[in-house]
CSV table of C-alpha atoms in Angstrom, one decimal:
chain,number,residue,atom,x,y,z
A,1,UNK,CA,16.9,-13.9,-3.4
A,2,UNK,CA,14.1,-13.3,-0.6
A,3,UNK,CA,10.6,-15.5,-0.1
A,4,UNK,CA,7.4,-13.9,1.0
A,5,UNK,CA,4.8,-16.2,2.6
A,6,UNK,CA,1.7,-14.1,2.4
A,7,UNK,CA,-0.5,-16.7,4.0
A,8,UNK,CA,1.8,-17.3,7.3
A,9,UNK,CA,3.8,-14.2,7.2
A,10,UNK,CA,7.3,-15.5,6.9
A,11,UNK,CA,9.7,-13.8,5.2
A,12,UNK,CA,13.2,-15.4,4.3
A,13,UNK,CA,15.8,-13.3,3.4
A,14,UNK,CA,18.9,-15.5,2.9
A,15,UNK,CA,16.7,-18.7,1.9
A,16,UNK,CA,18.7,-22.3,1.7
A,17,UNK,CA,18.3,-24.3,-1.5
A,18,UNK,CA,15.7,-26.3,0.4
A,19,UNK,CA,13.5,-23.9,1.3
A,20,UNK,CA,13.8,-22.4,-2.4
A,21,UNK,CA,12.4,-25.3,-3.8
A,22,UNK,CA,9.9,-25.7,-0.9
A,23,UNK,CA,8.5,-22.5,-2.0
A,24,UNK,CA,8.6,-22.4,-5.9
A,25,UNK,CA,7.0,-25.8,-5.3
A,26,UNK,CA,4.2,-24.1,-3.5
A,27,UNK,CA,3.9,-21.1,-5.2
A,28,UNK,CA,3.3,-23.4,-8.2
A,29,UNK,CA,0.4,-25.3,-6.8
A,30,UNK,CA,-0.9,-22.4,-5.3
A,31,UNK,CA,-0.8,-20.8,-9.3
A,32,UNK,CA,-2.7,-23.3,-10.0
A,33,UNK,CA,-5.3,-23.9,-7.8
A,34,UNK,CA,-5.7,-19.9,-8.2
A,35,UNK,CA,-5.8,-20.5,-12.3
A,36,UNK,CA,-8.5,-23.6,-11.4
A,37,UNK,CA,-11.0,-21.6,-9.2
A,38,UNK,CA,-10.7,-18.7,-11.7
A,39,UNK,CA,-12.6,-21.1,-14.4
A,40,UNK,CA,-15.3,-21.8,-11.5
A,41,UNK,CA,-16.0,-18.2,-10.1
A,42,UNK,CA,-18.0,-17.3,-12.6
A,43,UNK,CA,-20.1,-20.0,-13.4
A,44,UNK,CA,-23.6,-20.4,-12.0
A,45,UNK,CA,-23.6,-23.0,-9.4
A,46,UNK,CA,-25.8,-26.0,-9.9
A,47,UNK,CA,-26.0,-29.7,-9.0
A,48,UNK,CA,-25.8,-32.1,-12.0
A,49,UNK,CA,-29.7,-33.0,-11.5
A,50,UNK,CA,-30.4,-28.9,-12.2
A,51,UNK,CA,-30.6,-27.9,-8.4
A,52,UNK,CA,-29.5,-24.1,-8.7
A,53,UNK,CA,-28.0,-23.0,-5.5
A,54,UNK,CA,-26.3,-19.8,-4.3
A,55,UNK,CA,-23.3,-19.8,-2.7
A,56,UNK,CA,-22.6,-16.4,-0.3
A,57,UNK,CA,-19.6,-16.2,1.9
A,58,UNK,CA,-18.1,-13.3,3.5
A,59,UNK,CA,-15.1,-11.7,1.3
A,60,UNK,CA,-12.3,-13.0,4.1
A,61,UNK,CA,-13.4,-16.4,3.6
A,62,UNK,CA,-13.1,-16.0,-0.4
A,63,UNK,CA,-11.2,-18.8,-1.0
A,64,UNK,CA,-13.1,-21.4,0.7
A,65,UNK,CA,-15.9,-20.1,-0.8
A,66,UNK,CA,-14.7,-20.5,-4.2
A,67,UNK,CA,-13.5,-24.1,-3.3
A,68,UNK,CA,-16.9,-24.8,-2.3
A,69,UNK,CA,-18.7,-23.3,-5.6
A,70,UNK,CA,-16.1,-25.6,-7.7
A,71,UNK,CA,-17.1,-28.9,-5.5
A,72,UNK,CA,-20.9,-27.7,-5.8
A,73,UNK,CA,-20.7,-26.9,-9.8
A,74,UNK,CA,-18.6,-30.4,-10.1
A,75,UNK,CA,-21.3,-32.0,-8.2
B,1,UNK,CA,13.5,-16.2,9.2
B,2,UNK,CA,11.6,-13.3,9.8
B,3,UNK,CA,8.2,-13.3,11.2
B,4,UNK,CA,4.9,-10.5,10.6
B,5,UNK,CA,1.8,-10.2,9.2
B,6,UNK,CA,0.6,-12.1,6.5
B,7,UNK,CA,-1.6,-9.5,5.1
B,8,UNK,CA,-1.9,-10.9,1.3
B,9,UNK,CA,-2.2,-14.4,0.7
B,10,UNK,CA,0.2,-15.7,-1.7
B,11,UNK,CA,4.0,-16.4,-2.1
B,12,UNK,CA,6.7,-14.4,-3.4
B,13,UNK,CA,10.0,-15.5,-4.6
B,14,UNK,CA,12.6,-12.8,-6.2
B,15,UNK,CA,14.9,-10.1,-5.9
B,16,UNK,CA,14.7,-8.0,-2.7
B,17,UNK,CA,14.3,-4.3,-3.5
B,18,UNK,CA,14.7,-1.9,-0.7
B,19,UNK,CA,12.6,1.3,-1.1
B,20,UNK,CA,14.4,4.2,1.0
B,21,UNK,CA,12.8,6.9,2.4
B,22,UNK,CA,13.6,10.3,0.8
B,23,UNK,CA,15.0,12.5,2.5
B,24,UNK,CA,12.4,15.9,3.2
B,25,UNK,CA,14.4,17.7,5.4
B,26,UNK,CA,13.5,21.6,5.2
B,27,UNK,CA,15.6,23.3,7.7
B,28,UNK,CA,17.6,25.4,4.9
B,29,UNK,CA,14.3,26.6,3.6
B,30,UNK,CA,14.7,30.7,4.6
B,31,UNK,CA,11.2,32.1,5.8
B,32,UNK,CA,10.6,35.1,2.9
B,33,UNK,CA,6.8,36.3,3.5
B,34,UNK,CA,3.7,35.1,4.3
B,35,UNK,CA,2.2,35.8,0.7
B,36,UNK,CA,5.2,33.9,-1.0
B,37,UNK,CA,4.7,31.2,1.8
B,38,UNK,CA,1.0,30.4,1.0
B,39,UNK,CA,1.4,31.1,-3.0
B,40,UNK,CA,4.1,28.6,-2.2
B,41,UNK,CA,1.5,26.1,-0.5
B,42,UNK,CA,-1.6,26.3,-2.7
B,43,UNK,CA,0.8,25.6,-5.7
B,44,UNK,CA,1.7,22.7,-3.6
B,45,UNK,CA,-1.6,21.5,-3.3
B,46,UNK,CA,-2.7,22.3,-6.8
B,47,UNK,CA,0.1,19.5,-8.3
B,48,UNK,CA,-0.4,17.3,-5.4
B,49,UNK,CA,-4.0,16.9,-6.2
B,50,UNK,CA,-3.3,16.7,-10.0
B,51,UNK,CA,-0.9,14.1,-9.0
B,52,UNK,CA,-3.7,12.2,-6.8
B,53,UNK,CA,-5.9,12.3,-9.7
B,54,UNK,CA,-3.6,10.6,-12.1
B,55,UNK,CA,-2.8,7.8,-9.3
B,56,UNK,CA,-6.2,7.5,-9.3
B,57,UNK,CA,-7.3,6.6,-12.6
B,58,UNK,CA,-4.2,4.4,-12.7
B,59,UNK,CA,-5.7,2.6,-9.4
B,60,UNK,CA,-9.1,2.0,-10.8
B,61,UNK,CA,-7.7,0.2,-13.5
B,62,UNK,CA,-5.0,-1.5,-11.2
B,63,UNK,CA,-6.9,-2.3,-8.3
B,64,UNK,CA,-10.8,-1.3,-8.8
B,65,UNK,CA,-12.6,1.7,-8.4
B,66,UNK,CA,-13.5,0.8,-4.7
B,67,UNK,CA,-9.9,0.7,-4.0
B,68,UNK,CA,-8.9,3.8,-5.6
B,69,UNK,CA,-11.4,5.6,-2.7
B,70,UNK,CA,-8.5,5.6,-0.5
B,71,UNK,CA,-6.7,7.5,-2.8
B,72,UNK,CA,-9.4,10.6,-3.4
B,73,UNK,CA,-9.9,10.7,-0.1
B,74,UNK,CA,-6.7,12.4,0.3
B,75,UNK,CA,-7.7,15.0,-2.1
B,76,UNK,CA,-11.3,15.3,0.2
B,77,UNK,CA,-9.0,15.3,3.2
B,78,UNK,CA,-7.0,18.2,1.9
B,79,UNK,CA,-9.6,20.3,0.4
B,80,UNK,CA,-11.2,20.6,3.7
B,81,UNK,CA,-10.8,24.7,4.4
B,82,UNK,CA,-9.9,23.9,8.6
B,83,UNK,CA,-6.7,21.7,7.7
B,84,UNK,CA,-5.7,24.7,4.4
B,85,UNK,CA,-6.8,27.5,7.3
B,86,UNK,CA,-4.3,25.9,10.1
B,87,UNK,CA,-1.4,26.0,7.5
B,88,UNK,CA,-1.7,29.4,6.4
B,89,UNK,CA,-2.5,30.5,10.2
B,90,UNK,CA,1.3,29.0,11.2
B,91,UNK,CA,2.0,30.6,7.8
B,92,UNK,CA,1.2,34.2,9.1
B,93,UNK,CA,3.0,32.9,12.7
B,94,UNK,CA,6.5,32.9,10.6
B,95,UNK,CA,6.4,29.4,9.4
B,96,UNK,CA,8.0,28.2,5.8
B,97,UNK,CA,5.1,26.4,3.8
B,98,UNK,CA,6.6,22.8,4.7
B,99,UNK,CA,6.9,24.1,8.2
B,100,UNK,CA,3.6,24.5,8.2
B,101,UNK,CA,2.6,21.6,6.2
B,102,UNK,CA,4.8,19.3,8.6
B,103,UNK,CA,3.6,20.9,11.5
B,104,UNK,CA,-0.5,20.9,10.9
B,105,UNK,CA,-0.7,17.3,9.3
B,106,UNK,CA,1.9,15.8,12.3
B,107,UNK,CA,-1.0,17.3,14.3
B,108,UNK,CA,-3.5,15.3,12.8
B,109,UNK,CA,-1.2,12.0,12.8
B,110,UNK,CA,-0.8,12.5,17.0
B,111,UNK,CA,-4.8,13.0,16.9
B,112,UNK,CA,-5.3,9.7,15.0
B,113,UNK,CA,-2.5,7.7,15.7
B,114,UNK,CA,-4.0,7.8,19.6
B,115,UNK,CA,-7.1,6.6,19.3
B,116,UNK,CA,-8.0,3.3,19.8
B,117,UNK,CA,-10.2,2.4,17.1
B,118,UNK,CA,-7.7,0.3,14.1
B,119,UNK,CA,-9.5,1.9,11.2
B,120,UNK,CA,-9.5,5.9,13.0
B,121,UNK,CA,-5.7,4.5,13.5
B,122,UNK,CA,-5.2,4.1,9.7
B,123,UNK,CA,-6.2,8.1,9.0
B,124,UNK,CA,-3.0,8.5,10.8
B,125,UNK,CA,-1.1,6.7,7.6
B,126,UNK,CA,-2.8,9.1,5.5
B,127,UNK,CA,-2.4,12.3,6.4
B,128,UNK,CA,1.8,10.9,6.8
B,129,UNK,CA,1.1,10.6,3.0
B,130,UNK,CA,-0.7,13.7,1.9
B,131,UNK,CA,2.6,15.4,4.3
B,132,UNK,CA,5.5,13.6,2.4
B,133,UNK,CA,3.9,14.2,-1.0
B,134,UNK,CA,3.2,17.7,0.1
B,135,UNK,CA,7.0,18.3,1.5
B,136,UNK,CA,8.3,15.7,-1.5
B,137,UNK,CA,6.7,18.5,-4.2
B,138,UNK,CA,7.2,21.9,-1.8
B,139,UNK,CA,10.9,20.7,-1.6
B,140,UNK,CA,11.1,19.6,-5.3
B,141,UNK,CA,12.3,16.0,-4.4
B,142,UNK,CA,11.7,13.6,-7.1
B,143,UNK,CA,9.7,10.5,-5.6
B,144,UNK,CA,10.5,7.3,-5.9
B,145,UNK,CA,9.8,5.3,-9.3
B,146,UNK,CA,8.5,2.5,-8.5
B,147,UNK,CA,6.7,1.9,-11.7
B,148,UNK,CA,10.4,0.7,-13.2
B,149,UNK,CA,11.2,-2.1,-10.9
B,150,UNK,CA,12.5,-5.2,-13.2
B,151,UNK,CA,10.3,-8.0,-13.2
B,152,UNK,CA,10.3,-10.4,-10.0
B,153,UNK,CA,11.2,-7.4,-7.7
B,154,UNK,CA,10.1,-8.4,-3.6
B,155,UNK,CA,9.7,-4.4,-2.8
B,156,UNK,CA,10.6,-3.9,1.1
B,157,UNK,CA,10.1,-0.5,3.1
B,158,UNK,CA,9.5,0.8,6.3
B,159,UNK,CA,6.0,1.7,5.3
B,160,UNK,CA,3.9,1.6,2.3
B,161,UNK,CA,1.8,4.5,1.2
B,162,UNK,CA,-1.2,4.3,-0.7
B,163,UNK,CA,0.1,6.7,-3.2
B,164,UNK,CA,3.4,4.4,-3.5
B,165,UNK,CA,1.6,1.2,-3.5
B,166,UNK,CA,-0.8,2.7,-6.2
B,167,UNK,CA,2.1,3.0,-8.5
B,168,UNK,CA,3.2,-0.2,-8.1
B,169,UNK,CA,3.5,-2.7,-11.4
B,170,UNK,CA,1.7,-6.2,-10.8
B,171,UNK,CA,3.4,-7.8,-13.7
B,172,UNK,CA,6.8,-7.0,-12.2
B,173,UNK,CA,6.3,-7.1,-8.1
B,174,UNK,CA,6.4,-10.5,-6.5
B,175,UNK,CA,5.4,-9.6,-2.8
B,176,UNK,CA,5.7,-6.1,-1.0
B,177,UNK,CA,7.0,-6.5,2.8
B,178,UNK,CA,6.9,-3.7,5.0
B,179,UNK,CA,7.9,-2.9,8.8
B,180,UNK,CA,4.6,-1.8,9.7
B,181,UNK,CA,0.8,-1.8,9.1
B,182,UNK,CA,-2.0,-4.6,9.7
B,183,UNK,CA,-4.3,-6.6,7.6
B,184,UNK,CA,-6.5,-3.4,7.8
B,185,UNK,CA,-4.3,-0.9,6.9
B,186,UNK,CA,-4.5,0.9,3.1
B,187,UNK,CA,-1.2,-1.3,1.7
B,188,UNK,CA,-2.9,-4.7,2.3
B,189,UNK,CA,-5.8,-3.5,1.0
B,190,UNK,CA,-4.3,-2.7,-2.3
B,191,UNK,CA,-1.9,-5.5,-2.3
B,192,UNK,CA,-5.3,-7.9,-1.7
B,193,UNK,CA,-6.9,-6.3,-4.6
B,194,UNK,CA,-3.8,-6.5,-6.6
B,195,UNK,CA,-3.3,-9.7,-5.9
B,196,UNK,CA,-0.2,-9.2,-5.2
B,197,UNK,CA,1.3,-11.3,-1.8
B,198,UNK,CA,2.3,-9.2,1.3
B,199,UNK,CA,3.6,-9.7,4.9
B,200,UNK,CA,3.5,-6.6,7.2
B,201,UNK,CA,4.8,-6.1,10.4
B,202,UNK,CA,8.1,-7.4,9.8
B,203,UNK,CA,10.3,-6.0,12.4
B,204,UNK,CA,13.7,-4.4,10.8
B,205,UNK,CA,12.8,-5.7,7.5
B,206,UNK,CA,14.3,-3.0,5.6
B,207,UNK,CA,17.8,-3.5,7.3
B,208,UNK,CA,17.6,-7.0,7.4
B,209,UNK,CA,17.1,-7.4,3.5
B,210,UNK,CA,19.8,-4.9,2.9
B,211,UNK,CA,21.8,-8.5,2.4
B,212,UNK,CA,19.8,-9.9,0.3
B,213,UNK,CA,20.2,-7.3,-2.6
């Protein structure tokens, strides 16, 4: 079994039962925050009183963006 | 624990599949005649770009069209007449097509590889592709399927080629890791638009993993 961290770029190739479960716990929530923001990214983003905004970020920042369009459509 | 390059958010957990390189050494290849040589070559280029067509559409629908640019780029690469005209000049000099072949395209690599610019850099990894496909089809080497890896595979290789990475299978591969290559470079690309985690960089990763199969 080997782990790929592609966000701190760690790689463990003989992993210990700890750092298994560390990761598959991760990699779970990671899943599904992924699965979350997918139901957002499309969505037009506007407040709850109709205030249409646009949200623009830069494609390297992608994932705070899309955090931020969720918090703005929940808004 | 090794360290490199995150170059594809995400984590991977699986089976670690070590991609080898294949073997293109031509030195038994017997010089006949300069026409044979470049028939030789232009079939050689003929199937490689029928090859890079097929990766391509398989790329659009994998990756994006956008993506699959890197990929007809080699075919724009090698249809331009100067890098065809050097090969069948060291053609006429005595050389075997993959002589030629090796020795035009390593040219090109020196020319890239030393400049300073990252992305000029990155033409380098190219041309190293559109030679091993070239030598891979000239020497009738099968390449490597990495369609067929089983399901939860972590592939690991010295270096990832945007022809190889092109055929890779989301469904199956949990995270590519590679000795080279940047955040920049055509691999991370692909794996970023697959969606597919990578770390890059990883120094000895290939023997390292060997362990871990």
């Amino acid at each position: 079994m080997i782990i790929a961290d592609g966000f701190k770029g760690k790689v463990f190739t003989d992993p210990t039962e700890e750092e298994l479960e560390e990761y598959k716990t991760k990699q779970a929530a990671y899943l599904k925050e992924k699965e979350s923001l997918n139901e957002y990214f499309s969505k037009e983003t506007v407040t709850k009183s109709g205030v249409k905004s646009m949200c623009t970020a830069t494609s390297a920042r992608l994932r705070t963006h899309r955090t931020y369009c969720k918090t703005a459509v929940r808004a | 624990m090794l360290k490199g390059i995150g170059a594809s958010q995400g984590f991977g957990i699986g089976k670690a599949v070590v991609i080898r390189d294949t073997n293109l050494d031509y030195s038994s290849v017997k010089f006949t005649d300069s026409d044979h040589q470049k028939k030789r070559l232009h079939s050689a280029v003929a199937d490689f770009s029928d090859e890079t067509k097929s990766l391509v559409a398989e790329l659009k629908k994998a990756a994006g069209n956008k993506e699959a640019e890197i990929l007809e780029g080699h075919l724009v690469m090698l249809e331009d007449p100067f890098m065809l005209a050097q090969m069948e000049e060291a053609i006429d000099n005595g050389s075997v097509a993959e002589a030629a072949v090796d020795s035009i395209c390593t040219m090109f690599i020196n020319m890239f590889s030393g400049v300073d610019d990252e992305l000029t850099r990155q033409r380098a990894s190219d041309v190293k592709d559109i030679r091993d496909s070239l030598l891979r089809i000239l020497l009738g080497v099968k390449s490597v399927d990495i369609s067929s890896v089983p399901k939860g595979s972590v592939l690991i290789a010295k270096d990832f080629t945007p022809s190889m990475t092109s055929q890779i299978n989301r469904e199956n591969v949990s995270a590519i890791i590679t000795e080279v290559g940047g955040v920049t470079s055509h691999s991370a690309i692909l794996a970023r638009a697959m969606g597919i985690p990578a770390v890059l960089s990883v120094v000895n990763a290939v023997e390292k993993s060997r362990t871990a199969i």
